[in-house]
mmCIF file of C-alpha atoms in Angstrom:
data_model
loop_
_atom_site.group_PDB
_atom_site.id
_atom_site.type_symbol
_atom_site.label_atom_id
_atom_site.label_comp_id
_atom_site.label_asym_id
_atom_site.label_seq_id
_atom_site.Cartn_x
_atom_site.Cartn_y
_atom_site.Cartn_z
ATOM 1 C CA MET A 1 -0.002 0.230 -0.396
ATOM 2 C CA HIS A 2 1.541 3.635 -1.150
ATOM 3 C CA GLN A 3 2.005 5.489 2.219
ATOM 4 C CA ILE A 4 1.280 10.086 2.134
ATOM 5 C CA LYS A 5 3.994 11.422 3.415
ATOM 6 C CA PRO A 6 2.480 14.115 5.660
ATOM 7 C CA ASN A 7 4.678 16.916 3.179
ATOM 8 C CA GLN A 8 2.838 15.597 0.654
ATOM 9 C CA LEU A 9 -0.400 15.329 2.336
ATOM 10 C CA LEU A 10 -0.141 19.791 3.086
ATOM 11 C CA LYS A 11 0.702 20.300 -0.602
ATOM 12 C CA LYS A 12 -2.114 19.980 -1.707
ATOM 13 C CA LEU A 13 -3.770 21.759 1.300
ATOM 14 C CA THR A 14 -4.698 25.850 1.225
ATOM 15 C CA CYS A 15 -3.761 27.110 5.189
ATOM 16 C CA LEU A 16 -5.194 29.801 6.822
ATOM 17 C CA TYR A 17 -2.608 31.327 8.931
ATOM 18 C CA VAL A 18 -4.457 34.386 11.051
ATOM 19 C CA GLU A 19 -1.398 36.395 14.012
ATOM 20 C CA ASP A 20 -1.776 40.003 14.858
ATOM 21 C CA ASP A 21 2.493 39.765 15.600
ATOM 22 C CA GLU A 22 4.228 41.090 12.320
ATOM 23 C CA ASN A 23 7.520 39.255 14.020
ATOM 24 C CA ILE A 24 5.708 36.665 14.293
ATOM 25 C CA ARG A 25 3.294 35.762 11.287
ATOM 26 C CA GLU A 26 6.656 36.865 9.556
ATOM 27 C CA SER A 27 9.210 34.283 10.951
ATOM 28 C CA PHE A 28 6.254 31.173 11.175
ATOM 29 C CA LEU A 29 4.790 31.861 7.088
ATOM 30 C CA LEU A 30 8.735 31.815 6.649
ATOM 31 C CA MET A 31 8.258 27.859 7.202
ATOM 32 C CA ILE A 32 4.692 27.250 6.174
ATOM 33 C CA LYS A 33 4.832 28.741 2.503
ATOM 34 C CA ARG A 34 7.119 25.691 2.157
ATOM 35 C CA TYR A 35 4.577 23.004 2.465
ATOM 36 C CA PHE A 36 0.908 24.263 2.276
ATOM 37 C CA LYS A 37 -0.174 24.698 -1.803
ATOM 38 C CA ASN A 38 -1.359 28.301 -0.491
ATOM 39 C CA VAL A 39 -1.611 30.202 3.379
ATOM 40 C CA ILE A 40 -3.603 33.144 2.814
ATOM 41 C CA VAL A 41 -3.471 35.989 5.566
ATOM 42 C CA ALA A 42 -4.883 37.360 7.991
ATOM 43 C CA THR A 43 -3.623 40.305 10.488
ATOM 44 C CA ASN A 44 -6.619 39.676 13.276
ATOM 45 C CA GLY A 45 -9.366 37.445 13.608
ATOM 46 C CA GLU A 46 -11.986 39.809 12.449
ATOM 47 C CA GLU A 47 -9.111 40.521 9.120
ATOM 48 C CA GLY A 48 -9.380 36.014 9.027
ATOM 49 C CA LEU A 49 -13.069 35.973 9.326
ATOM 50 C CA SER A 50 -13.138 38.436 6.617
ATOM 51 C CA LYS A 51 -11.612 36.059 4.077
ATOM 52 C CA TYR A 52 -12.299 32.765 5.151
ATOM 53 C CA LEU A 53 -15.953 33.572 3.888
ATOM 54 C CA LYS A 54 -14.724 35.195 1.351
ATOM 55 C CA ASN A 55 -12.255 31.993 -0.047
ATOM 56 C CA LYS A 56 -14.316 29.105 2.532
ATOM 57 C CA ASP A 57 -14.649 26.482 -0.334
ATOM 58 C CA GLY A 58 -11.228 26.532 -0.732
ATOM 59 C CA ILE A 59 -9.924 26.587 2.489
ATOM 60 C CA ASP A 60 -8.267 23.462 4.215
ATOM 61 C CA MET A 61 -7.387 24.751 7.677
ATOM 62 C CA ILE A 62 -7.336 27.238 9.645
ATOM 63 C CA ILE A 63 -3.943 28.106 12.122
ATOM 64 C CA SER A 64 -5.006 31.341 13.791
ATOM 65 C CA ASP A 65 -3.314 33.652 17.591
ATOM 66 C CA ILE A 66 -5.703 33.078 20.701
ATOM 67 C CA ARG A 67 -5.738 36.880 21.505
ATOM 68 C CA MET A 68 -5.843 38.728 18.814
ATOM 69 C CA PRO A 69 -7.503 42.927 18.916
ATOM 70 C CA LYS A 70 -11.126 43.378 16.839
ATOM 71 C CA LEU A 71 -11.724 39.932 17.192
ATOM 72 C CA THR A 72 -10.550 37.028 19.390
ATOM 73 C CA GLY A 73 -8.988 33.320 17.019
ATOM 74 C CA ILE A 74 -11.996 31.964 19.564
ATOM 75 C CA GLU A 75 -14.495 34.941 18.444
ATOM 76 C CA MET A 76 -13.807 34.065 14.792
ATOM 77 C CA ALA A 77 -13.466 30.369 15.088
ATOM 78 C CA LYS A 78 -17.303 30.578 16.550
ATOM 79 C CA LYS A 79 -18.109 32.945 14.474
ATOM 80 C CA ILE A 80 -16.810 30.108 11.098
#
């Protein structure tokens, strides 16, 4: 049986990444962009929700900070 490696699976997925801290966002983004087919970036929960609603059929995974301005990661997840 052919086994799919985790990095091969991720290369087929689109990730929504939500992080308000610019330094963390840019550093983590450099790393995860290598693994996902596409990464959509948002800088706060409100923007994350908006980008999710615009792209919901194409987003496979969400990585989010919890404490953010405008809308927390938990509040955003509840609305999604």
